[in-house]
N, CA, C and O atoms as a Maestro MAE file, in Angstrom:
{
 s_m_m2io_version
 :::
 2.0.0
}

f_m_ct {
 s_m_title
 :::
 protein
 m_atom[300] {
  # First column is atom index #
  i_m_mmod_type
  r_m_x_coord
  r_m_y_coord
  r_m_z_coord
  i_m_residue_number
  s_m_chain_name
  s_m_pdb_residue_name
  s_m_pdb_atom_name
  i_m_atomic_number
  :::
  1 25 19.645 -17.033 -21.608 1 A "MET " " N  " 7
  2 3 18.889 -15.924 -22.178 1 A "MET " " CA " 6
  3 2 18.174 -15.249 -21.129 1 A "MET " " C  " 6
  4 15 18.073 -14.032 -21.285 1 A "MET " " O  " 8
  5 25 17.621 -15.776 -20.034 2 A "SER " " N  " 7
  6 3 16.987 -14.965 -18.887 2 A "SER " " CA " 6
  7 2 17.731 -14.002 -18.239 2 A "SER " " C  " 6
  8 15 17.222 -12.942 -17.872 2 A "SER " " O  " 8
  9 25 18.996 -14.303 -18.050 3 A "LYS " " N  " 7
  10 3 19.921 -13.408 -17.428 3 A "LYS " " CA " 6
  11 2 20.143 -12.209 -18.318 3 A "LYS " " C  " 6
  12 15 20.092 -11.065 -17.866 3 A "LYS " " O  " 8
  13 25 20.393 -12.479 -19.601 4 A "LEU " " N  " 7
  14 3 20.725 -11.425 -20.529 4 A "LEU " " CA " 6
  15 2 19.445 -10.571 -20.638 4 A "LEU " " C  " 6
  16 15 19.657 -9.366 -20.779 4 A "LEU " " O  " 8
  17 25 18.253 -10.937 -20.602 5 A "MET " " N  " 7
  18 3 17.052 -10.282 -20.606 5 A "MET " " CA " 6
  19 2 16.810 -9.410 -19.512 5 A "MET " " C  " 6
  20 15 16.307 -8.298 -19.668 5 A "MET " " O  " 8
  21 25 17.151 -9.874 -18.400 6 A "THR " " N  " 7
  22 3 17.141 -9.246 -16.992 6 A "THR " " CA " 6
  23 2 18.155 -8.166 -16.834 6 A "THR " " C  " 6
  24 15 17.943 -7.174 -16.137 6 A "THR " " O  " 8
  25 25 19.254 -8.373 -17.488 7 A "ALA " " N  " 7
  26 3 20.286 -7.095 -17.631 7 A "ALA " " CA " 6
  27 2 19.726 -6.165 -18.535 7 A "ALA " " C  " 6
  28 15 19.861 -4.975 -18.252 7 A "ALA " " O  " 8
  29 25 19.105 -6.485 -19.600 8 A "GLY " " N  " 7
  30 3 18.787 -5.568 -20.461 8 A "GLY " " CA " 6
  31 2 17.648 -4.570 -19.856 8 A "GLY " " C  " 6
  32 15 17.715 -3.343 -19.914 8 A "GLY " " O  " 8
  33 25 16.669 -5.264 -19.307 9 A "VAL " " N  " 7
  34 3 15.673 -4.528 -18.633 9 A "VAL " " CA " 6
  35 2 16.239 -3.502 -17.500 9 A "VAL " " C  " 6
  36 15 15.804 -2.354 -17.420 9 A "VAL " " O  " 8
  37 25 17.124 -3.950 -16.734 10 A "PHE " " N  " 7
  38 3 17.675 -3.263 -15.899 10 A "PHE " " CA " 6
  39 2 18.580 -1.942 -16.328 10 A "PHE " " C  " 6
  40 15 18.619 -0.855 -15.751 10 A "PHE " " O  " 8
  41 25 19.213 -2.313 -17.375 11 A "ALA " " N  " 7
  42 3 19.960 -1.215 -18.012 11 A "ALA " " CA " 6
  43 2 18.894 -0.278 -18.728 11 A "ALA " " C  " 6
  44 15 19.133 0.921 -18.590 11 A "ALA " " O  " 8
  45 25 17.968 -0.541 -19.332 12 A "THR " " N  " 7
  46 3 17.000 0.235 -19.853 12 A "THR " " CA " 6
  47 2 16.320 1.066 -18.740 12 A "THR " " C  " 6
  48 15 16.040 2.256 -18.888 12 A "THR " " O  " 8
  49 25 16.114 0.474 -17.800 13 A "GLY " " N  " 7
  50 3 15.414 1.179 -16.574 13 A "GLY " " CA " 6
  51 2 16.349 2.261 -16.036 13 A "GLY " " C  " 6
  52 15 15.989 3.405 -15.758 13 A "GLY " " O  " 8
  53 25 17.474 1.821 -15.930 14 A "TYR " " N  " 7
  54 3 18.754 2.809 -15.446 14 A "TYR " " CA " 6
  55 2 18.720 4.114 -16.321 14 A "TYR " " C  " 6
  56 15 18.531 5.240 -15.862 14 A "TYR " " O  " 8
  57 25 18.920 3.820 -17.599 15 A "VAL " " N  " 7
  58 3 18.986 4.792 -18.573 15 A "VAL " " CA " 6
  59 2 17.894 5.744 -18.557 15 A "VAL " " C  " 6
  60 15 18.130 6.945 -18.424 15 A "VAL " " O  " 8
  61 25 16.809 5.333 -18.672 16 A "LEU " " N  " 7
  62 3 15.469 6.110 -18.647 16 A "LEU " " CA " 6
  63 2 15.370 6.813 -17.366 16 A "LEU " " C  " 6
  64 15 14.930 7.962 -17.363 16 A "LEU " " O  " 8
  65 25 15.798 6.144 -16.083 17 A "GLY " " N  " 7
  66 3 15.815 6.983 -14.865 17 A "GLY " " CA " 6
  67 2 16.810 8.101 -14.688 17 A "GLY " " C  " 6
  68 15 16.640 9.126 -14.028 17 A "GLY " " O  " 8
  69 25 17.851 7.758 -15.362 18 A "ALA " " N  " 7
  70 3 18.922 8.908 -15.302 18 A "ALA " " CA " 6
  71 2 18.518 10.057 -16.218 18 A "ALA " " C  " 6
  72 15 18.832 11.230 -16.014 18 A "ALA " " O  " 8
  73 25 17.788 9.612 -17.255 19 A "ARG " " N  " 7
  74 3 17.433 10.836 -18.189 19 A "ARG " " CA " 6
  75 2 16.427 11.701 -17.521 19 A "ARG " " C  " 6
  76 15 16.522 12.918 -17.683 19 A "ARG " " O  " 8
  77 25 15.358 11.154 -16.698 20 A "ALA " " N  " 7
  78 3 14.580 11.961 -15.979 20 A "ALA " " CA " 6
  79 2 15.212 12.880 -14.881 20 A "ALA " " C  " 6
  80 15 14.647 13.910 -14.513 20 A "ALA " " O  " 8
  81 25 16.378 12.470 -14.389 21 A "GLY " " N  " 7
  82 3 16.997 13.350 -13.688 21 A "GLY " " CA " 6
  83 2 16.743 13.277 -12.252 21 A "GLY " " C  " 6
  84 15 15.641 12.881 -11.873 21 A "GLY " " O  " 8
  85 25 17.840 13.689 -11.229 22 A "ARG " " N  " 7
  86 3 17.604 13.905 -9.942 22 A "ARG " " CA " 6
  87 2 16.561 14.768 -9.488 22 A "ARG " " C  " 6
  88 15 15.969 14.457 -8.455 22 A "ARG " " O  " 8
  89 25 16.217 15.905 -10.166 23 A "GLU " " N  " 7
  90 3 15.094 16.715 -9.901 23 A "GLU " " CA " 6
  91 2 13.566 16.136 -9.985 23 A "GLU " " C  " 6
  92 15 12.671 16.338 -9.163 23 A "GLU " " O  " 8
  93 25 13.498 15.407 -11.124 24 A "ARG " " N  " 7
  94 3 12.236 14.847 -11.167 24 A "ARG " " CA " 6
  95 2 12.022 13.740 -10.061 24 A "ARG " " C  " 6
  96 15 10.922 13.489 -9.571 24 A "ARG " " O  " 8
  97 25 13.138 13.144 -9.743 25 A "TYR " " N  " 7
  98 3 12.872 12.033 -8.805 25 A "TYR " " CA " 6
  99 2 12.668 12.688 -7.413 25 A "TYR " " C  " 6
  100 15 11.931 12.177 -6.570 25 A "TYR " " O  " 8
  101 25 13.328 13.803 -7.215 26 A "GLU " " N  " 7
  102 3 12.853 14.586 -5.696 26 A "GLU " " CA " 6
  103 2 11.519 15.196 -5.959 26 A "GLU " " C  " 6
  104 15 10.873 15.390 -4.930 26 A "GLU " " O  " 8
  105 25 11.010 15.505 -6.936 27 A "GLU " " N  " 7
  106 3 9.742 16.192 -7.177 27 A "GLU " " CA " 6
  107 2 8.773 14.865 -6.822 27 A "GLU " " C  " 6
  108 15 7.899 15.003 -5.966 27 A "GLU " " O  " 8
  109 25 8.922 13.798 -7.387 28 A "ILE " " N  " 7
  110 3 8.049 12.635 -7.075 28 A "ILE " " CA " 6
  111 2 8.082 12.114 -5.669 28 A "ILE " " C  " 6
  112 15 7.067 11.619 -5.180 28 A "ILE " " O  " 8
  113 25 9.346 12.216 -4.914 29 A "ARG " " N  " 7
  114 3 9.429 11.840 -3.665 29 A "ARG " " CA " 6
  115 2 8.716 12.741 -2.657 29 A "ARG " " C  " 6
  116 15 8.105 12.284 -1.691 29 A "ARG " " O  " 8
  117 25 8.836 14.191 -2.961 30 A "ARG " " N  " 7
  118 3 8.273 14.993 -2.154 30 A "ARG " " CA " 6
  119 2 6.592 14.927 -2.301 30 A "ARG " " C  " 6
  120 15 5.911 14.860 -1.278 30 A "ARG " " O  " 8
  121 25 6.071 14.947 -3.413 31 A "ALA " " N  " 7
  122 3 4.589 14.503 -3.634 31 A "ALA " " CA " 6
  123 2 4.228 13.253 -2.791 31 A "ALA " " C  " 6
  124 15 3.243 13.237 -2.053 31 A "ALA " " O  " 8
  125 25 5.033 12.259 -2.931 32 A "TRP " " N  " 7
  126 3 4.546 10.994 -2.088 32 A "TRP " " CA " 6
  127 2 4.657 11.162 -0.582 32 A "TRP " " C  " 6
  128 15 3.944 10.492 0.164 32 A "TRP " " O  " 8
  129 25 5.586 12.091 -0.094 33 A "GLU " " N  " 7
  130 3 5.590 12.570 1.406 33 A "GLU " " CA " 6
  131 2 4.466 13.398 1.689 33 A "GLU " " C  " 6
  132 15 3.909 13.306 2.783 33 A "GLU " " O  " 8
  133 25 4.044 14.259 0.750 34 A "ARG " " N  " 7
  134 3 2.958 15.243 1.129 34 A "ARG " " CA " 6
  135 2 1.650 14.169 1.325 34 A "ARG " " C  " 6
  136 15 0.928 14.083 2.318 34 A "ARG " " O  " 8
  137 25 1.588 13.533 0.311 35 A "ILE " " N  " 7
  138 3 0.513 12.657 0.265 35 A "ILE " " CA " 6
  139 2 0.313 11.807 1.564 35 A "ILE " " C  " 6
  140 15 -0.679 11.942 2.280 35 A "ILE " " O  " 8
  141 25 1.428 10.830 1.843 36 A "THR " " N  " 7
  142 3 1.560 10.071 2.972 36 A "THR " " CA " 6
  143 2 1.511 10.600 4.288 36 A "THR " " C  " 6
  144 15 1.111 9.866 5.191 36 A "THR " " O  " 8
  145 25 1.896 11.893 4.557 37 A "ASN " " N  " 7
  146 3 1.838 12.543 5.656 37 A "ASN " " CA " 6
  147 2 0.654 13.561 5.920 37 A "ASN " " C  " 6
  148 15 0.641 14.328 6.883 37 A "ASN " " O  " 8
  149 25 -0.329 13.485 4.968 38 A "HIS " " N  " 7
  150 3 -1.360 14.274 5.010 38 A "HIS " " CA " 6
  151 2 -2.319 13.839 6.160 38 A "HIS " " C  " 6
  152 15 -2.562 12.632 6.140 38 A "HIS " " O  " 8
  153 25 -2.871 14.493 7.080 39 A "PRO " " N  " 7
  154 3 -3.489 14.125 8.325 39 A "PRO " " CA " 6
  155 2 -4.795 13.150 7.956 39 A "PRO " " C  " 6
  156 15 -5.091 12.182 8.657 39 A "PRO " " O  " 8
  157 25 -5.598 13.573 6.658 40 A "ARG " " N  " 7
  158 3 -6.778 13.005 6.456 40 A "ARG " " CA " 6
  159 2 -6.245 11.490 5.970 40 A "ARG " " C  " 6
  160 15 -6.838 10.470 6.321 40 A "ARG " " O  " 8
  161 25 -5.196 11.472 5.222 41 A "ILE " " N  " 7
  162 3 -4.605 10.053 4.689 41 A "ILE " " CA " 6
  163 2 -4.327 9.152 5.880 41 A "ILE " " C  " 6
  164 15 -4.671 7.970 5.857 41 A "ILE " " O  " 8
  165 25 -3.659 9.741 7.006 42 A "LYS " " N  " 7
  166 3 -3.308 8.974 8.131 42 A "LYS " " CA " 6
  167 2 -4.621 8.659 8.851 42 A "LYS " " C  " 6
  168 15 -4.734 7.545 9.362 42 A "LYS " " O  " 8
  169 25 -5.646 9.562 8.938 43 A "GLU " " N  " 7
  170 3 -6.930 9.108 9.676 43 A "GLU " " CA " 6
  171 2 -7.429 7.740 8.847 43 A "GLU " " C  " 6
  172 15 -7.724 6.715 9.460 43 A "GLU " " O  " 8
  173 25 -7.482 7.820 7.599 44 A "ILE " " N  " 7
  174 3 -8.111 6.777 6.679 44 A "ILE " " CA " 6
  175 2 -7.297 5.409 6.928 44 A "ILE " " C  " 6
  176 15 -7.821 4.297 6.881 44 A "ILE " " O  " 8
  177 25 -6.032 5.640 7.180 45 A "VAL " " N  " 7
  178 3 -5.234 4.316 7.267 45 A "VAL " " CA " 6
  179 2 -5.437 3.725 8.717 45 A "VAL " " C  " 6
  180 15 -5.431 2.522 8.977 45 A "VAL " " O  " 8
  181 25 -5.596 4.637 9.520 46 A "VAL " " N  " 7
  182 3 -6.010 4.100 10.986 46 A "VAL " " CA " 6
  183 2 -7.351 3.483 11.059 46 A "VAL " " C  " 6
  184 15 -7.493 2.492 11.775 46 A "VAL " " O  " 8
  185 25 -8.386 3.980 10.372 47 A "ARG " " N  " 7
  186 3 -9.674 3.534 10.167 47 A "ARG " " CA " 6
  187 2 -9.583 2.098 9.551 47 A "ARG " " C  " 6
  188 15 -10.066 1.116 10.114 47 A "ARG " " O  " 8
  189 25 -9.039 2.061 8.559 48 A "VAL " " N  " 7
  190 3 -8.937 0.803 7.844 48 A "VAL " " CA " 6
  191 2 -8.152 -0.361 8.474 48 A "VAL " " C  " 6
  192 15 -8.455 -1.513 8.165 48 A "VAL " " O  " 8
  193 25 -6.985 -0.067 9.493 49 A "GLU " " N  " 7
  194 3 -6.408 -0.872 10.005 49 A "GLU " " CA " 6
  195 2 -7.326 -1.329 11.344 49 A "GLU " " C  " 6
  196 15 -7.207 -2.495 11.720 49 A "GLU " " O  " 8
  197 25 -8.104 -0.563 11.959 50 A "ASP " " N  " 7
  198 3 -8.995 -0.758 13.067 50 A "ASP " " CA " 6
  199 2 -10.023 -1.719 12.472 50 A "ASP " " C  " 6
  200 15 -10.272 -2.740 13.113 50 A "ASP " " O  " 8
  201 25 -10.630 -1.503 11.340 51 A "ARG " " N  " 7
  202 3 -11.584 -2.364 10.758 51 A "ARG " " CA " 6
  203 2 -10.977 -3.730 10.576 51 A "ARG " " C  " 6
  204 15 -11.595 -4.686 11.044 51 A "ARG " " O  " 8
  205 25 -9.892 -3.921 9.980 52 A "ALA " " N  " 7
  206 3 -9.390 -5.250 9.614 52 A "ALA " " CA " 6
  207 2 -9.149 -5.783 10.893 52 A "ALA " " C  " 6
  208 15 -9.549 -6.935 11.055 52 A "ALA " " O  " 8
  209 25 -8.505 -5.143 11.997 53 A "MET " " N  " 7
  210 3 -8.351 -5.982 13.323 53 A "MET " " CA " 6
  211 2 -9.642 -6.420 13.961 53 A "MET " " C  " 6
  212 15 -9.728 -7.550 14.442 53 A "MET " " O  " 8
  213 25 -10.770 -5.473 13.990 54 A "ASN " " N  " 7
  214 3 -12.061 -5.924 14.359 54 A "ASN " " CA " 6
  215 2 -12.514 -7.122 13.717 54 A "ASN " " C  " 6
  216 15 -12.870 -8.107 14.365 54 A "ASN " " O  " 8
  217 25 -12.513 -7.072 12.420 55 A "ALA " " N  " 7
  218 3 -13.037 -8.253 11.647 55 A "ALA " " CA " 6
  219 2 -12.209 -9.358 11.875 55 A "ALA " " C  " 6
  220 15 -12.834 -10.408 11.727 55 A "ALA " " O  " 8
  221 25 -10.996 -9.517 12.190 56 A "TYR " " N  " 7
  222 3 -10.238 -10.408 12.439 56 A "TYR " " CA " 6
  223 2 -10.399 -11.088 13.897 56 A "TYR " " C  " 6
  224 15 -10.335 -12.293 14.141 56 A "TYR " " O  " 8
  225 25 -10.600 -10.132 14.723 57 A "ASN " " N  " 7
  226 3 -11.006 -10.475 16.013 57 A "ASN " " CA " 6
  227 2 -12.338 -11.020 16.436 57 A "ASN " " C  " 6
  228 15 -12.639 -11.625 17.465 57 A "ASN " " O  " 8
  229 25 -13.070 -10.661 15.394 58 A "ASP " " N  " 7
  230 3 -14.508 -11.090 15.560 58 A "ASP " " CA " 6
  231 2 -14.757 -12.460 15.357 58 A "ASP " " C  " 6
  232 15 -15.764 -13.014 15.800 58 A "ASP " " O  " 8
  233 25 -13.816 -13.075 14.654 59 A "THR " " N  " 7
  234 3 -13.867 -14.452 14.317 59 A "THR " " CA " 6
  235 2 -13.130 -15.405 15.319 59 A "THR " " C  " 6
  236 15 -12.098 -14.969 15.829 59 A "THR " " O  " 8
  237 25 -13.547 -16.639 15.646 60 A "THR " " N  " 7
  238 3 -12.831 -17.334 16.595 60 A "THR " " CA " 6
  239 2 -12.472 -18.610 15.940 60 A "THR " " C  " 6
  240 15 -12.930 -18.806 14.815 60 A "THR " " O  " 8
  241 25 -11.750 -19.464 16.463 61 A "PRO " " N  " 7
  242 3 -11.346 -20.795 15.828 61 A "PRO " " CA " 6
  243 2 -12.432 -21.642 15.677 61 A "PRO " " C  " 6
  244 15 -12.390 -22.359 14.677 61 A "PRO " " O  " 8
  245 25 -13.446 -21.756 16.446 62 A "SER " " N  " 7
  246 3 -14.593 -22.451 16.276 62 A "SER " " CA " 6
  247 2 -15.583 -21.987 15.289 62 A "SER " " C  " 6
  248 15 -16.505 -22.738 14.969 62 A "SER " " O  " 8
  249 25 -15.458 -20.722 14.745 63 A "ASP " " N  " 7
  250 3 -16.247 -20.133 13.492 63 A "ASP " " CA " 6
  251 2 -15.553 -20.816 12.207 63 A "ASP " " C  " 6
  252 15 -16.119 -20.629 11.129 63 A "ASP " " O  " 8
  253 25 -14.570 -21.464 12.224 64 A "ASN " " N  " 7
  254 3 -14.047 -21.936 11.054 64 A "ASN " " CA " 6
  255 2 -13.593 -20.859 9.983 64 A "ASN " " C  " 6
  256 15 -13.394 -21.093 8.791 64 A "ASN " " O  " 8
  257 25 -13.466 -19.638 10.624 65 A "GLY " " N  " 7
  258 3 -13.154 -18.500 9.756 65 A "GLY " " CA " 6
  259 2 -14.291 -17.807 9.257 65 A "GLY " " C  " 6
  260 15 -14.084 -16.917 8.433 65 A "GLY " " O  " 8
  261 25 -15.625 -18.094 9.662 66 A "ALA " " N  " 7
  262 3 -16.765 -17.385 9.128 66 A "ALA " " CA " 6
  263 2 -16.982 -16.233 9.930 66 A "ALA " " C  " 6
  264 15 -16.898 -16.286 11.157 66 A "ALA " " O  " 8
  265 25 -17.234 -15.288 9.362 67 A "HIS " " N  " 7
  266 3 -17.423 -13.929 9.978 67 A "HIS " " CA " 6
  267 2 -19.040 -13.951 10.496 67 A "HIS " " C  " 6
  268 15 -19.910 -14.369 9.732 67 A "HIS " " O  " 8
  269 25 -19.326 -13.523 11.698 68 A "PRO " " N  " 7
  270 3 -20.595 -13.441 12.089 68 A "PRO " " CA " 6
  271 2 -21.657 -13.012 11.239 68 A "PRO " " C  " 6
  272 15 -22.770 -13.536 11.284 68 A "PRO " " O  " 8
  273 25 -21.303 -11.901 10.318 69 A "ALA " " N  " 7
  274 3 -22.284 -11.255 9.597 69 A "ALA " " CA " 6
  275 2 -22.817 -12.300 8.442 69 A "ALA " " C  " 6
  276 15 -23.904 -12.104 7.899 69 A "ALA " " O  " 8
  277 25 -21.976 -13.432 8.096 70 A "ASN " " N  " 7
  278 3 -22.222 -14.235 7.003 70 A "ASN " " CA " 6
  279 2 -23.016 -15.621 7.488 70 A "ASN " " C  " 6
  280 15 -23.359 -16.547 6.754 70 A "ASN " " O  " 8
  281 25 -23.183 -15.520 8.722 71 A "ARG " " N  " 7
  282 3 -24.111 -16.601 9.294 71 A "ARG " " CA " 6
  283 2 -25.621 -16.489 9.034 71 A "ARG " " C  " 6
  284 15 -26.216 -15.416 9.136 71 A "ARG " " O  " 8
  285 25 -26.207 -17.631 8.697 72 A "THR " " N  " 7
  286 3 -27.773 -17.493 8.471 72 A "THR " " CA " 6
  287 2 -28.346 -18.133 9.737 72 A "THR " " C  " 6
  288 15 -27.826 -19.008 10.430 72 A "THR " " O  " 8
  289 25 -29.575 -17.490 9.904 73 A "LYS " " N  " 7
  290 3 -30.399 -18.027 10.990 73 A "LYS " " CA " 6
  291 2 -31.292 -19.249 10.702 73 A "LYS " " C  " 6
  292 15 -31.906 -19.275 9.635 73 A "LYS " " O  " 8
  293 25 -31.402 -20.236 11.556 74 A "LEU " " N  " 7
  294 3 -32.280 -21.162 11.161 74 A "LEU " " CA " 6
  295 2 -33.435 -21.034 11.976 74 A "LEU " " C  " 6
  296 15 -33.354 -20.979 13.203 74 A "LEU " " O  " 8
  297 25 -34.486 -20.986 11.364 75 A "ALA " " N  " 7
  298 3 -35.851 -20.636 12.155 75 A "ALA " " CA " 6
  299 2 -36.625 -21.806 12.344 75 A "ALA " " C  " 6
  300 15 -37.706 -21.743 12.930 75 A "ALA " " O  " 8
  :::
 }
 m_bond[299] {
  # First column is bond index #
  i_m_from
  i_m_to
  i_m_order
  :::
  1 1 2 1
  2 2 3 1
  3 3 4 2
  4 3 5 1
  5 5 6 1
  6 6 7 1
  7 7 8 2
  8 7 9 1
  9 9 10 1
  10 10 11 1
  11 11 12 2
  12 11 13 1
  13 13 14 1
  14 14 15 1
  15 15 16 2
  16 15 17 1
  17 17 18 1
  18 18 19 1
  19 19 20 2
  20 19 21 1
  21 21 22 1
  22 22 23 1
  23 23 24 2
  24 23 25 1
  25 25 26 1
  26 26 27 1
  27 27 28 2
  28 27 29 1
  29 29 30 1
  30 30 31 1
  31 31 32 2
  32 31 33 1
  33 33 34 1
  34 34 35 1
  35 35 36 2
  36 35 37 1
  37 37 38 1
  38 38 39 1
  39 39 40 2
  40 39 41 1
  41 41 42 1
  42 42 43 1
  43 43 44 2
  44 43 45 1
  45 45 46 1
  46 46 47 1
  47 47 48 2
  48 47 49 1
  49 49 50 1
  50 50 51 1
  51 51 52 2
  52 51 53 1
  53 53 54 1
  54 54 55 1
  55 55 56 2
  56 55 57 1
  57 57 58 1
  58 58 59 1
  59 59 60 2
  60 59 61 1
  61 61 62 1
  62 62 63 1
  63 63 64 2
  64 63 65 1
  65 65 66 1
  66 66 67 1
  67 67 68 2
  68 67 69 1
  69 69 70 1
  70 70 71 1
  71 71 72 2
  72 71 73 1
  73 73 74 1
  74 74 75 1
  75 75 76 2
  76 75 77 1
  77 77 78 1
  78 78 79 1
  79 79 80 2
  80 79 81 1
  81 81 82 1
  82 82 83 1
  83 83 84 2
  84 83 85 1
  85 85 86 1
  86 86 87 1
  87 87 88 2
  88 87 89 1
  89 89 90 1
  90 90 91 1
  91 91 92 2
  92 91 93 1
  93 93 94 1
  94 94 95 1
  95 95 96 2
  96 95 97 1
  97 97 98 1
  98 98 99 1
  99 99 100 2
  100 99 101 1
  101 101 102 1
  102 102 103 1
  103 103 104 2
  104 103 105 1
  105 105 106 1
  106 106 107 1
  107 107 108 2
  108 107 109 1
  109 109 110 1
  110 110 111 1
  111 111 112 2
  112 111 113 1
  113 113 114 1
  114 114 115 1
  115 115 116 2
  116 115 117 1
  117 117 118 1
  118 118 119 1
  119 119 120 2
  120 119 121 1
  121 121 122 1
  122 122 123 1
  123 123 124 2
  124 123 125 1
  125 125 126 1
  126 126 127 1
  127 127 128 2
  128 127 129 1
  129 129 130 1
  130 130 131 1
  131 131 132 2
  132 131 133 1
  133 133 134 1
  134 134 135 1
  135 135 136 2
  136 135 137 1
  137 137 138 1
  138 138 139 1
  139 139 140 2
  140 139 141 1
  141 141 142 1
  142 142 143 1
  143 143 144 2
  144 143 145 1
  145 145 146 1
  146 146 147 1
  147 147 148 2
  148 147 149 1
  149 149 150 1
  150 150 151 1
  151 151 152 2
  152 151 153 1
  153 153 154 1
  154 154 155 1
  155 155 156 2
  156 155 157 1
  157 157 158 1
  158 158 159 1
  159 159 160 2
  160 159 161 1
  161 161 162 1
  162 162 163 1
  163 163 164 2
  164 163 165 1
  165 165 166 1
  166 166 167 1
  167 167 168 2
  168 167 169 1
  169 169 170 1
  170 170 171 1
  171 171 172 2
  172 171 173 1
  173 173 174 1
  174 174 175 1
  175 175 176 2
  176 175 177 1
  177 177 178 1
  178 178 179 1
  179 179 180 2
  180 179 181 1
  181 181 182 1
  182 182 183 1
  183 183 184 2
  184 183 185 1
  185 185 186 1
  186 186 187 1
  187 187 188 2
  188 187 189 1
  189 189 190 1
  190 190 191 1
  191 191 192 2
  192 191 193 1
  193 193 194 1
  194 194 195 1
  195 195 196 2
  196 195 197 1
  197 197 198 1
  198 198 199 1
  199 199 200 2
  200 199 201 1
  201 201 202 1
  202 202 203 1
  203 203 204 2
  204 203 205 1
  205 205 206 1
  206 206 207 1
  207 207 208 2
  208 207 209 1
  209 209 210 1
  210 210 211 1
  211 211 212 2
  212 211 213 1
  213 213 214 1
  214 214 215 1
  215 215 216 2
  216 215 217 1
  217 217 218 1
  218 218 219 1
  219 219 220 2
  220 219 221 1
  221 221 222 1
  222 222 223 1
  223 223 224 2
  224 223 225 1
  225 225 226 1
  226 226 227 1
  227 227 228 2
  228 227 229 1
  229 229 230 1
  230 230 231 1
  231 231 232 2
  232 231 233 1
  233 233 234 1
  234 234 235 1
  235 235 236 2
  236 235 237 1
  237 237 238 1
  238 238 239 1
  239 239 240 2
  240 239 241 1
  241 241 242 1
  242 242 243 1
  243 243 244 2
  244 243 245 1
  245 245 246 1
  246 246 247 1
  247 247 248 2
  248 247 249 1
  249 249 250 1
  250 250 251 1
  251 251 252 2
  252 251 253 1
  253 253 254 1
  254 254 255 1
  255 255 256 2
  256 255 257 1
  257 257 258 1
  258 258 259 1
  259 259 260 2
  260 259 261 1
  261 261 262 1
  262 262 263 1
  263 263 264 2
  264 263 265 1
  265 265 266 1
  266 266 267 1
  267 267 268 2
  268 267 269 1
  269 269 270 1
  270 270 271 1
  271 271 272 2
  272 271 273 1
  273 273 274 1
  274 274 275 1
  275 275 276 2
  276 275 277 1
  277 277 278 1
  278 278 279 1
  279 279 280 2
  280 279 281 1
  281 281 282 1
  282 282 283 1
  283 283 284 2
  284 283 285 1
  285 285 286 1
  286 286 287 1
  287 287 288 2
  288 287 289 1
  289 289 290 1
  290 290 291 1
  291 291 292 2
  292 291 293 1
  293 293 294 1
  294 294 295 1
  295 295 296 2
  296 295 297 1
  297 297 298 1
  298 298 299 1
  299 299 300 2
  :::
 }
}
């Protein structure tokens, strides 16, 4: 029954996609490319990647994965 349902879902998606047509597909693809190639978006991606790498590199194995900002001081 599972294979039959999977085939049915695939067929339904294919038919609906075919109805939308190649023109709609190309329109969506161009919009995606405009968004992902926008300089501001690229800048944001670089910043997020840098922050993730910095957060990863700030922890050492002896920290047991704890980030320095999460440590409490004992007075």
